[in-house]
Amino acid sequence: MTDAAVRSPKPSTSKRTPAGGAPVAPHTAEEASEPRIDRDAVTDLLLGTWAETRREAREMVKDPAFWRVEGMPMPEHRERVLAQLRLLVENGASGRAYPVEYGGKNNNGANLAGFQEVVLADPSLQIKSGVQWGLFGSAIQQLGTKKHHDAWLRDVMTLDLPGAFAMTETGHGSDVAAIGTTATYDPETEEFVIHTPFRGAWKDYLGNAALHGKAATVFAQLITGGVNYGVHCFFVPLRDDEGNFLPGIGGEDDGVKGGLNGIDNGRLHFDHVRVPRFNMLDRYGQVAADGTYTSEIDSPGRRFFTMLGALVQGRVSLDGAATTGTALALHIATTYANQRRQFDSGAGTDEVVLLDYGKHQRRLLPLIAQNYAQFFAHDELLRKFDGVFSGEHDTPQEREDLETLAAALKPLSTWNALSTIQECREACGGAGFLAENRLVGLHQDLDVYVTFEGDNNVLLQLVGKRLLSDYAKQFKGADAAKLARFAVGQTAGKVFHGAGLRQLGQAVADFGSTARSVELGLRADQQHELLAGRVEQMVADVAAALRPASKLDAAEAAALFNAHQAELIEAARAHGELLQWEAFSDGVNAVQDEGTKRVLTWLRDLFGLHLIEKHLAWHLINGRLSTQRAASVSRYIDRLCLRLRPHAQDLVDAYGFAPEHVRAPIASGAEQARQDEARAYYDALAASGDAPVSEKSLKKKK
Amino acid sequence: MTDAAVRSPKPSTSKRTPAGGAPVAPHTAEEASEPRIDRDAVTDLLLGTWAETRREAREMVKDPAFWRVEGMPMPEHRERVLAQLRLLVENGASGRAYPVEYGGKNNNGANLAGFQEVVLADPSLQIKSGVQWGLFGSAIQQLGTKKHHDAWLRDVMTLDLPGAFAMTETGHGSDVAAIGTTATYDPETEEFVIHTPFRGAWKDYLGNAALHGKAATVFAQLITGGVNYGVHCFFVPLRDDEGNFLPGIGGEDDGVKGGLNGIDNGRLHFDHVRVPRFNMLDRYGQVAADGTYTSEIDSPGRRFFTMLGALVQGRVSLDGAATTGTALALHIATTYANQRRQFDSGAGTDEVVLLDYGKHQRRLLPLIAQNYAQFFAHDELLRKFDGVFSGEHDTPQEREDLETLAAALKPLSTWNALSTIQECREACGGAGFLAENRLVGLHQDLDVYVTFEGDNNVLLQLVGKRLLSDYAKQFKGADAAKLARFAVGQTAGKVFHGAGLRQLGQAVADFGSTARSVELGLRADQQHELLAGRVEQMVADVAAALRPASKLDAAEAAALFNAHQAELIEAARAHGELLQWEAFSDGVNAVQDEGTKRVLTWLRDLFGLHLIEKHLAWHLINGRLSTQRAASVSRYIDRLCLRLRPHAQDLVDAYGFAPEHVRAPIASGAEQARQDEARAYYDALAASGDAPVSEKSLKKKK
């Protein structure tokens, strides 16, 4: 255990310039440390399109009133977060997305950007805000019409009307179309009767339902004139001013959860509760006084998905918040790893800084690269979201693309958040397990992100089906010759234009890899080719496997699909990874500063190679990499880690977090102070001549 | 989302017997469901050598007084667990390992087996018991001598003397040899002066330190006559009967942690605290009245590792507790997956049971296989532990083997626990996030198992070094020809005899794979060849890479080692996986009942193939698998999942948990009741003629 170390590299002034004058890839850590990133510029890059709003939000949450208090019992935590929501209102942070006439700013991108930063204060606050203004309020805004906006939006913004978003039921989560709650129109009284006919139809897991919600947007099967028109949304008052349930309404507290215990999740049930016809949020479907149903969207399926799609912002928001939460964990663990020492190297030197260990570099650096990729990909997603919801690019095609993009990115970023935070917690040892150092709390709070607002596997399956249908469109009426041509030549960018895949617009300058032949085969365009080729091939393979389905009966076809479900989900994951890689590359290409560009290019390469290594067996089996080249992937990653090691602190400092955002004692400099104190003690002891000699050295003398 | 399903297979009475009369591998789920396991017999198998003690412990913790109460604030939780420790004493469960003369049973294997089951009640209780009786008490027993046993062991057992195990410091965790606390002998007063000279030398993360500990076994650098004899252990009183710190002693509370909040972890510091010479636990090293140091073990290094090795039981115990905790999570998630339905298959049938989805089978079944492997491997470890500590097989070689085995298995089982519990939690969706369903609590509590009692990566590095040194021993004085012969022919079993590798004693009957050529290449002996060959090759590769080290200076040699640190850790992991696979195979081979043997053989195959798939790129790059055979691995896993699907419930029922151990509402049958109620509602509605027609069906009629 005591002979494992390299020393932290020292800055060098040597410069290698080859005969031709072109830059040569540095091969040693000393050389790699020469270029430096422009930290402030990288912070701007990561904060993205709505950097100003993000900075405002970060400034706001420097106030300790917004901070999570570790170990606070659930009841107090819930009240604290409710009070924090009021603080958000006071700070004008509650309504950036709402129409100007109700006090909002009509700025959808900025709104989500601002809320995502709140995760730094307390994820419970971010999610409870999301319930109030992103789900409950958005349902009114997106699914309701002007009369509903006039009636409720102002009170939603000010929190005078706290509400729950009552979609999920105990018996139905991802399959919203099959919920059991009914809203039956009664033309006699011009009312809807809201009813949960069995236990499985109870609304469940709803924030604001256990305590604070005065009303709810309730999703129910709309039944009028003996016909079920599918799921629609209704505004249903829940509690009186004293907080008591209104007649016919009951509920339960979901109690303690794995995290997010500042939110009062609960269950609701309705026993023939009557609400006026007015309360149906009727933008996409209307019921006349006599019970006649009308809708602009004739297809029940398309209408359902249009309504759900109007609520996509939850997924967009989770993608961003998970990315920021992951960054916080990486900042903490990397800062600690740069100060903490453990074991001497056996070379008679000081104990070794954790990040100088090869394994520790391998644990953290690829995760920083992955997190950077998520930042760039998220900004693209947020811009697409803003384009659609501002009305600037609001077409059905754009909406569908947005939904697919959100469904591809949210699973990856939320899963990455959990695995990265866990790795960070383990990399900090026992200190990482203390709540004060925040890593365990982040993991607990972000845990549910992977299954809410769409279970990650279900979302990826949606993406997979979109990829399959884009693929199939190419072959409408195609002959065998065309199919064969496709199989050998077509590029992914041409096939999947709809879902965001594209060719790189230019040859990416790859400063890090001109000198070594092995790296020559793994430069940016080869990375892209491997990643894109994998998506293309996987989709084609699943499509080929499913081709017989059209000739089977429904049960056999379902069984066939089921046999390939896991592969389809894998294809969708590969697609999401490619999107992240492309976004990262686009971001790097736009950088002007040479040092920044060089280091970020290495980081992008590390991300690309990390993805290729993860799926190395696939690339080998499918003949995309020779065994020789495949073997070089891991070695190249090792070299990239060594190159990037001197930049690790810069890269996590570039997240731009202030001490008020980090708040982890182990990342505060306290560890450095302890190391310095210990070394000063031993130095003084040695100088004093009173230091005990070691038994070992005595034995050697004998 | 609505077309993904196969129906749950129905029992079939058909029997396939080929011409020759030998059994043929079933190819369909219907056939696979024919053999059934003998559930009770499998429970016996899993409970292992000390089944009786485990059953006693399980019976005891059926009492709700032992159960974790979700959401209980930390202060109450700590007092509750302390009271539970007293209950353990009353139940005679506290001292199975102690000598008979102090009221114990001198039964080391049974002792750990019993404690591991307590994880079902509350992991805080398991770990706080471990602190008191497994660490604090064991230090006195293993590192002290009869006078110490006489003085303290009885009070340790009865909890009249609750204590802390003060080894780890804020500044030194895994590197115990470098701790800063000193114990300086003063011959004038015949006392040791215990002192923490700087902040980093404070003892930290110690259970029982924040509140309940009256004394501690403190590890410190022993200094006498101006010589530092390295780390030794001292019994130091901490608090008076009112719970106040004694003079010179201070401390801090570690506060809220990521889990295990029923334990009062804290920090201790000592300001020249004097304890009598008597208090040095002096089994392996003694200080005479005049300050002369003596020890039977001349080498300071060997003495240090002997003392640490005496405390190996912590690692053994965590391996078992992690395995049992993982089983509980799998029982909960699998039971739910067998009752919960979501989405109809598009084939006009009922909604589909989760476990009938291909992806869901892929998520859970390999984890059940892995958990079974852990049970078998743990029983081997526990028998080895008992052999050494009972004195029956107590040789230095056996001790070293035990330590290596524990260091190889504990990392795998504790990491597997976290990833499995997390997968289970996600597989249960929102319900999995509720504390009442226990998965989040299990993850939180078991989180720290991966970094305490030896950080997992540090332990694997130890194993790696042992593998390297075993490997090197083969070549002492060997010539080039011998080296070459080795490279082509030698089997792992012959090389690594010390560390537990062996050849399978017999050809394993592989009932599941006689019929298909692809499977013929992936039967038990090929699985073993691939897994063992990988360990051998990886160790040889690292050894070859490190060979130049002997010619380098210390710093360069350290850098070279560091460059291969991650590979060495991977090699050790591969070794641990092989040991698990071998233990599973040995267990299966001993089964007599044919149905049980067949199903468990499939499960063992699934574990083997799961490992091979995980490292598929390695097998391809190193020419161990052709691309064609590699491609078949995943398909074979799919088939094994389909075969095992009808046995999933049996396999998790065979863990033998009673409702008092499970306690998760989603695994209680409540979900089945909800499903039944919902279907009864819809059936009655349909029968009544009042059911609304769907808009879709109306549109079709038009």
Tab-separated table of N, CA and C in Angstrom, chain A residues 1 3 5-6 71 170-173 175 197-199 205 226-229 256-259 298 303 340 342-343 351 356-359 363 415 418 422 425-426 431 433 435 444 447-448 451 457-458 465 558-559 562 565 677 681 692-693 695 698-699, chain B residues 1 3 5-6 170-173 175 197-199 205 226-229 256-259 298 303 340 342-343 351 356-359 363 415 418 422 425-426 431 433 435 444 447-448 451 457-458 465 558-559 562 565 677 681 692-693 695 698-699:
chain	number	residue	atom	x	y	z
A	1	MET	N	0.822	-1.207	0.000
A	1	MET	CA	0.000	0.000	0.000
A	1	MET	C	0.855	1.254	0.000
A	3	ASP	N	3.676	1.950	-1.856
A	3	ASP	CA	4.616	2.228	-2.939
A	3	ASP	C	3.925	2.715	-4.208
A	5	ALA	N	2.710	5.817	-6.199
A	5	ALA	CA	2.575	7.252	-6.354
A	5	ALA	C	3.398	7.806	-7.492
A	6	VAL	N	2.911	8.852	-8.084
A	6	VAL	CA	3.780	9.754	-8.822
A	6	VAL	C	3.685	11.097	-8.132
A	71	GLY	N	-29.981	16.963	8.527
A	71	GLY	CA	-30.508	16.312	9.712
A	71	GLY	C	-31.777	16.939	10.251
A	170	THR	N	-51.373	5.557	-7.681
A	170	THR	CA	-50.668	4.416	-7.087
A	170	THR	C	-50.526	3.292	-8.106
A	171	GLY	N	-51.553	3.113	-8.922
A	171	GLY	CA	-51.549	2.007	-9.869
A	171	GLY	C	-50.970	2.329	-11.232
A	172	HIS	N	-50.781	3.620	-11.550
A	172	HIS	CA	-50.276	3.973	-12.869
A	172	HIS	C	-49.335	5.159	-12.802
A	173	GLY	N	-48.100	4.918	-13.179
A	173	GLY	CA	-47.116	5.986	-13.223
A	173	GLY	C	-46.814	6.348	-14.660
A	175	ASP	N	-47.603	4.894	-17.364
A	175	ASP	CA	-48.710	4.686	-18.304
A	175	ASP	C	-49.885	5.586	-17.941
A	197	PRO	N	-62.252	5.330	-8.323
A	197	PRO	CA	-63.142	4.189	-8.049
A	197	PRO	C	-62.486	3.038	-7.284
A	198	PHE	N	-61.188	3.016	-7.173
A	198	PHE	CA	-60.543	1.927	-6.421
A	198	PHE	C	-59.216	2.440	-5.888
A	199	ARG	N	-58.603	1.682	-4.986
A	199	ARG	CA	-57.393	2.134	-4.298
A	199	ARG	C	-56.260	2.474	-5.262
A	205	TYR	N	-47.793	10.190	-4.627
A	205	TYR	CA	-46.441	10.772	-4.742
A	205	TYR	C	-46.476	12.259	-5.103
A	226	GLY	N	-71.667	9.173	-22.100
A	226	GLY	CA	-71.379	7.741	-22.183
A	226	GLY	C	-70.127	7.392	-22.963
A	227	VAL	N	-69.342	8.419	-23.319
A	227	VAL	CA	-68.116	8.162	-24.070
A	227	VAL	C	-66.903	8.613	-23.253
A	228	ASN	N	-65.874	7.795	-23.249
A	228	ASN	CA	-64.617	8.159	-22.592
A	228	ASN	C	-63.702	8.820	-23.614
A	229	TYR	N	-63.442	10.126	-23.422
A	229	TYR	CA	-62.607	10.878	-24.363
A	229	TYR	C	-61.136	10.903	-23.936
A	256	VAL	N	-41.845	9.573	5.090
A	256	VAL	CA	-40.425	9.791	4.813
A	256	VAL	C	-40.058	9.157	3.476
A	257	LYS	N	-39.203	9.853	2.752
A	257	LYS	CA	-38.732	9.351	1.464
A	257	LYS	C	-37.205	9.211	1.500
A	258	GLY	N	-36.650	8.661	0.426
A	258	GLY	CA	-35.202	8.500	0.351
A	258	GLY	C	-34.453	9.815	0.324
A	259	GLY	N	-35.146	10.886	-0.027
A	259	GLY	CA	-34.580	12.223	-0.072
A	259	GLY	C	-35.714	13.201	-0.325
A	298	ASP	N	-58.250	15.833	-33.755
A	298	ASP	CA	-59.226	14.765	-33.936
A	298	ASP	C	-58.743	13.441	-33.349
A	303	ARG	N	-53.938	13.872	-29.467
A	303	ARG	CA	-54.389	14.857	-28.487
A	303	ARG	C	-53.749	14.588	-27.124
A	340	ARG	N	-5.944	16.341	0.062
A	340	ARG	CA	-5.802	15.190	0.927
A	340	ARG	C	-4.613	14.328	0.514
A	342	GLN	N	-2.449	10.601	1.345
A	342	GLN	CA	-2.564	9.294	1.979
A	342	GLN	C	-1.497	8.361	1.427
A	343	PHE	N	-0.736	7.765	2.288
A	343	PHE	CA	0.385	6.861	1.977
A	343	PHE	C	1.553	7.646	1.382
A	351	GLU	N	3.727	12.248	1.862
A	351	GLU	CA	2.584	11.451	1.473
A	351	GLU	C	2.001	12.019	0.167
A	356	ASP	N	-2.995	12.360	-7.369
A	356	ASP	CA	-1.801	11.899	-8.074
A	356	ASP	C	-1.794	10.386	-8.264
A	357	TYR	N	-2.722	9.690	-7.649
A	357	TYR	CA	-2.831	8.252	-7.881
A	357	TYR	C	-3.523	7.988	-9.216
A	358	GLY	N	-2.954	7.033	-9.961
A	358	GLY	CA	-3.528	6.696	-11.261
A	358	GLY	C	-4.994	6.309	-11.156
A	359	LYS	N	-5.320	5.510	-10.151
A	359	LYS	CA	-6.699	5.053	-10.002
A	359	LYS	C	-7.626	6.228	-9.695
A	363	ARG	N	-10.864	7.555	-11.707
A	363	ARG	CA	-12.200	7.612	-11.102
A	363	ARG	C	-12.870	8.947	-11.381
A	415	TRP	N	-29.004	9.613	-14.429
A	415	TRP	CA	-28.227	8.432	-14.020
A	415	TRP	C	-26.769	8.805	-13.755
A	418	LEU	N	-26.260	10.239	-10.320
A	418	LEU	CA	-26.181	9.289	-9.207
A	418	LEU	C	-24.845	8.555	-9.189
A	422	GLN	N	-22.007	9.214	-6.296
A	422	GLN	CA	-21.581	8.063	-5.494
A	422	GLN	C	-20.070	7.876	-5.573
A	425	ARG	N	-18.516	10.503	-3.454
A	425	ARG	CA	-18.650	10.189	-2.029
A	425	ARG	C	-17.624	9.125	-1.623
A	426	GLU	N	-17.455	8.089	-2.430
A	426	GLU	CA	-16.491	7.049	-2.087
A	426	GLU	C	-15.066	7.580	-2.168
A	431	ALA	N	-15.079	10.825	5.245
A	431	ALA	CA	-15.508	12.226	5.217
A	431	ALA	C	-16.664	12.409	4.234
A	433	PHE	N	-19.020	10.432	3.763
A	433	PHE	CA	-20.262	9.883	4.306
A	433	PHE	C	-20.909	10.843	5.308
A	435	ALA	N	-22.847	14.001	6.480
A	435	ALA	CA	-23.829	14.860	5.806
A	435	ALA	C	-23.265	16.252	5.552
A	444	GLN	N	-29.090	11.315	-2.159
A	444	GLN	CA	-30.433	10.987	-1.667
A	444	GLN	C	-31.498	11.830	-2.365
A	447	ASP	N	-31.804	11.023	-6.226
A	447	ASP	CA	-32.123	9.625	-6.528
A	447	ASP	C	-33.406	9.503	-7.353
A	448	VAL	N	-34.438	10.191	-6.911
A	448	VAL	CA	-35.745	9.991	-7.557
A	448	VAL	C	-35.805	10.643	-8.937
A	451	THR	N	-36.433	8.286	-11.841
A	451	THR	CA	-37.714	7.614	-12.109
A	451	THR	C	-38.903	8.559	-12.174
A	457	ASN	N	-35.990	4.381	-18.082
A	457	ASN	CA	-36.060	3.314	-19.089
A	457	ASN	C	-37.237	3.500	-20.027
A	458	VAL	N	-38.341	3.997	-19.485
A	458	VAL	CA	-39.513	4.236	-20.340
A	458	VAL	C	-39.213	5.369	-21.327
A	465	LYS	N	-38.165	4.139	-29.990
A	465	LYS	CA	-39.241	3.987	-30.978
A	465	LYS	C	-39.202	5.105	-32.007
A	558	ALA	N	-45.903	-8.803	-29.888
A	558	ALA	CA	-45.518	-8.215	-28.601
A	558	ALA	C	-44.346	-8.976	-27.994
A	559	ALA	N	-44.385	-10.299	-28.115
A	559	ALA	CA	-43.293	-11.108	-27.575
A	559	ALA	C	-41.996	-10.819	-28.309
A	562	ASN	N	-40.673	-7.557	-27.157
A	562	ASN	CA	-40.160	-7.702	-25.794
A	562	ASN	C	-38.769	-8.324	-25.775
A	565	GLN	N	-36.406	-5.516	-26.354
A	565	GLN	CA	-36.618	-4.270	-25.603
A	565	GLN	C	-35.313	-3.711	-25.042
A	677	GLU	N	-0.530	21.780	8.953
A	677	GLU	CA	-0.252	21.733	10.385
A	677	GLU	C	0.530	20.464	10.737
A	681	TYR	N	4.313	20.232	12.197
A	681	TYR	CA	4.601	19.545	13.455
A	681	TYR	C	5.796	18.607	13.290
A	692	PRO	N	11.578	10.765	18.092
A	692	PRO	CA	11.972	9.377	18.337
A	692	PRO	C	12.520	8.782	17.044
A	693	VAL	N	13.480	7.889	17.171
A	693	VAL	CA	13.944	7.181	15.978
A	693	VAL	C	13.014	5.995	15.751
A	695	GLU	N	11.986	2.151	15.022
A	695	GLU	CA	12.528	0.828	15.315
A	695	GLU	C	13.201	0.238	14.076
A	698	LEU	N	16.625	1.544	13.544
A	698	LEU	CA	17.528	0.933	14.524
A	698	LEU	C	17.965	-0.445	14.051
A	699	LYS	N	16.993	-1.245	13.590
A	699	LYS	CA	17.297	-2.610	13.166
A	699	LYS	C	18.262	-2.604	12.001
B	1	MET	N	-45.085	2.582	-26.237
B	1	MET	CA	-45.000	2.109	-24.858
B	1	MET	C	-45.974	0.981	-24.577
B	3	ASP	N	-46.783	-1.726	-26.540
B	3	ASP	CA	-46.757	-2.982	-27.283
B	3	ASP	C	-45.616	-3.898	-26.835
B	5	ALA	N	-44.533	-6.806	-24.527
B	5	ALA	CA	-44.850	-7.797	-23.505
B	5	ALA	C	-44.775	-9.221	-24.010
B	6	VAL	N	-44.421	-10.112	-23.125
B	6	VAL	CA	-44.799	-11.504	-23.316
B	6	VAL	C	-45.674	-11.888	-22.140
B	170	THR	N	-8.671	11.648	11.589
B	170	THR	CA	-9.125	12.540	10.524
B	170	THR	C	-8.128	12.538	9.372
B	171	GLY	N	-6.841	12.467	9.713
B	171	GLY	CA	-5.808	12.546	8.681
B	171	GLY	C	-5.373	11.210	8.107
B	172	HIS	N	-5.721	10.098	8.743
B	172	HIS	CA	-5.285	8.793	8.254
B	172	HIS	C	-6.351	7.734	8.442
B	173	GLY	N	-6.795	7.202	7.310
B	173	GLY	CA	-7.783	6.139	7.355
B	173	GLY	C	-7.127	4.832	6.966
B	175	ASP	N	-4.270	4.218	5.741
B	175	ASP	CA	-2.846	4.105	6.076
B	175	ASP	C	-2.654	4.179	7.592
B	197	PRO	N	-1.155	15.198	18.665
B	197	PRO	CA	-0.368	16.433	18.576
B	197	PRO	C	-0.898	17.462	17.586
B	198	PHE	N	-1.799	17.100	16.703
B	198	PHE	CA	-2.348	18.088	15.764
B	198	PHE	C	-3.747	17.637	15.348
B	199	ARG	N	-4.475	18.530	14.690
B	199	ARG	CA	-5.878	18.270	14.382
B	199	ARG	C	-6.074	17.004	13.554
B	205	TYR	N	-14.701	9.410	13.164
B	205	TYR	CA	-15.691	8.472	12.610
B	205	TYR	C	-15.936	7.280	13.533
B	226	GLY	N	12.923	6.754	23.579
B	226	GLY	CA	13.295	7.523	22.399
B	226	GLY	C	13.146	6.774	21.083
B	227	VAL	N	12.496	5.597	21.138
B	227	VAL	CA	12.302	4.820	19.903
B	227	VAL	C	10.803	4.653	19.627
B	228	ASN	N	10.433	4.823	18.378
B	228	ASN	CA	9.048	4.594	17.955
B	228	ASN	C	8.919	3.148	17.475
B	229	TYR	N	8.171	2.329	18.250
B	229	TYR	CA	7.998	0.924	17.911
B	229	TYR	C	6.756	0.671	17.059
B	256	VAL	N	-24.898	14.254	11.555
B	256	VAL	CA	-25.695	13.430	10.654
B	256	VAL	C	-24.802	12.806	9.586
B	257	LYS	N	-25.103	11.549	9.262
B	257	LYS	CA	-24.353	10.849	8.226
B	257	LYS	C	-25.318	10.429	7.109
B	258	GLY	N	-24.733	9.876	6.049
B	258	GLY	CA	-25.568	9.414	4.938
B	258	GLY	C	-26.490	8.271	5.322
B	259	GLY	N	-26.180	7.596	6.397
B	259	GLY	CA	-26.993	6.487	6.893
B	259	GLY	C	-26.446	6.086	8.247
B	298	ASP	N	9.804	-10.164	15.484
B	298	ASP	CA	10.935	-9.256	15.373
B	298	ASP	C	10.703	-8.166	14.326
B	303	ARG	N	4.819	-7.547	12.512
B	303	ARG	CA	4.095	-7.363	13.773
B	303	ARG	C	2.856	-6.486	13.551
B	340	ARG	N	-46.933	-6.216	-9.764
B	340	ARG	CA	-47.208	-4.936	-10.372
B	340	ARG	C	-47.407	-5.086	-11.880
B	342	GLN	N	-48.049	-2.861	-15.609
B	342	GLN	CA	-47.938	-1.549	-16.228
B	342	GLN	C	-47.927	-1.702	-17.743
B	343	PHE	N	-48.794	-0.994	-18.421
B	343	PHE	CA	-48.971	-1.011	-19.878
B	343	PHE	C	-49.587	-2.337	-20.323
B	351	GLU	N	-52.926	-5.764	-18.578
B	351	GLU	CA	-51.639	-5.105	-18.435
B	351	GLU	C	-50.583	-6.141	-18.053
B	356	ASP	N	-42.392	-9.670	-16.633
B	356	ASP	CA	-42.516	-10.271	-17.964
B	356	ASP	C	-41.856	-9.414	-19.036
B	357	TYR	N	-41.421	-8.206	-18.672
B	357	TYR	CA	-40.690	-7.386	-19.639
B	357	TYR	C	-39.250	-7.869	-19.747
B	358	GLY	N	-38.764	-7.940	-20.977
B	358	GLY	CA	-37.390	-8.386	-21.207
B	358	GLY	C	-36.382	-7.551	-20.444
B	359	LYS	N	-36.597	-6.248	-20.464
B	359	LYS	CA	-35.653	-5.360	-19.800
B	359	LYS	C	-35.664	-5.580	-18.287
B	363	ARG	N	-32.694	-6.674	-15.790
B	363	ARG	CA	-32.269	-5.837	-14.672
B	363	ARG	C	-32.108	-6.654	-13.396
B	415	TRP	N	-19.907	-3.421	-2.867
B	415	TRP	CA	-20.269	-2.657	-4.068
B	415	TRP	C	-21.522	-3.235	-4.734
B	418	LEU	N	-24.679	-2.044	-3.099
B	418	LEU	CA	-25.154	-0.710	-3.468
B	418	LEU	C	-25.771	-0.689	-4.857
B	422	GLN	N	-29.781	-0.181	-5.503
B	422	GLN	CA	-30.193	0.958	-6.325
B	422	GLN	C	-31.038	0.486	-7.506
B	425	ARG	N	-34.418	-0.338	-6.183
B	425	ARG	CA	-35.176	0.877	-5.877
B	425	ARG	C	-35.748	1.480	-7.169
B	426	GLU	N	-34.938	1.539	-8.225
B	426	GLU	CA	-35.424	2.105	-9.478
B	426	GLU	C	-36.469	1.202	-10.113
B	431	ALA	N	-42.662	4.087	-5.733
B	431	ALA	CA	-42.854	3.302	-4.509
B	431	ALA	C	-41.514	2.923	-3.893
B	433	PHE	N	-38.972	4.728	-3.775
B	433	PHE	CA	-38.363	5.896	-3.131
B	433	PHE	C	-38.962	6.169	-1.754
B	435	ALA	N	-39.621	5.588	2.044
B	435	ALA	CA	-38.831	4.924	3.086
B	435	ALA	C	-39.513	3.647	3.563
B	444	GLN	N	-28.783	3.733	1.934
B	444	GLN	CA	-28.143	4.750	2.773
B	444	GLN	C	-27.280	4.105	3.859
B	447	ASP	N	-24.183	2.166	2.395
B	447	ASP	CA	-23.267	2.982	1.582
B	447	ASP	C	-21.843	2.948	2.132
B	448	VAL	N	-21.726	3.168	3.434
B	448	VAL	CA	-20.374	3.320	4.003
B	448	VAL	C	-19.621	1.989	4.087
B	451	THR	N	-16.410	1.810	2.050
B	451	THR	CA	-15.170	2.519	2.391
B	451	THR	C	-14.701	2.286	3.813
B	457	ASN	N	-11.082	-0.008	-2.717
B	457	ASN	CA	-9.980	0.036	-3.682
B	457	ASN	C	-8.640	-0.314	-3.029
B	458	VAL	N	-8.470	0.121	-1.788
B	458	VAL	CA	-7.227	-0.197	-1.080
B	458	VAL	C	-7.144	-1.702	-0.811
B	465	LYS	N	-1.510	-7.102	-4.901
B	465	LYS	CA	-0.098	-7.295	-4.555
B	465	LYS	C	0.186	-8.735	-4.141
B	558	ALA	N	7.932	4.105	-8.300
B	558	ALA	CA	6.605	4.453	-7.787
B	558	ALA	C	5.714	4.944	-8.917
B	559	ALA	N	6.291	5.741	-9.818
B	559	ALA	CA	5.513	6.255	-10.945
B	559	ALA	C	5.062	5.117	-11.846
B	562	ASN	N	2.288	3.295	-10.218
B	562	ASN	CA	1.089	4.129	-10.255
B	562	ASN	C	0.402	4.055	-11.612
B	565	GLN	N	-1.699	1.001	-11.503
B	565	GLN	CA	-2.518	0.777	-10.305
B	565	GLN	C	-3.933	0.333	-10.647
B	677	GLU	N	-58.390	-5.707	-7.176
B	677	GLU	CA	-59.529	-4.807	-6.975
B	677	GLU	C	-59.827	-4.022	-8.254
B	681	TYR	N	-63.169	-4.230	-10.547
B	681	TYR	CA	-63.968	-3.037	-10.833
B	681	TYR	C	-64.300	-2.953	-12.324
B	692	PRO	N	-68.492	3.326	-20.105
B	692	PRO	CA	-68.421	4.249	-21.239
B	692	PRO	C	-67.689	3.581	-22.394
B	693	VAL	N	-68.085	3.923	-23.613
B	693	VAL	CA	-67.325	3.414	-24.755
B	693	VAL	C	-66.168	4.350	-24.993
B	695	GLU	N	-63.661	6.738	-27.102
B	695	GLU	CA	-63.751	7.601	-28.276
B	695	GLU	C	-63.128	6.911	-29.486
B	698	LEU	N	-65.403	4.493	-31.090
B	698	LEU	CA	-66.444	5.210	-31.828
B	698	LEU	C	-65.928	5.639	-33.192
B	699	LYS	N	-64.691	6.174	-33.181
B	699	LYS	CA	-64.110	6.669	-34.424
B	699	LYS	C	-63.933	5.535	-35.429
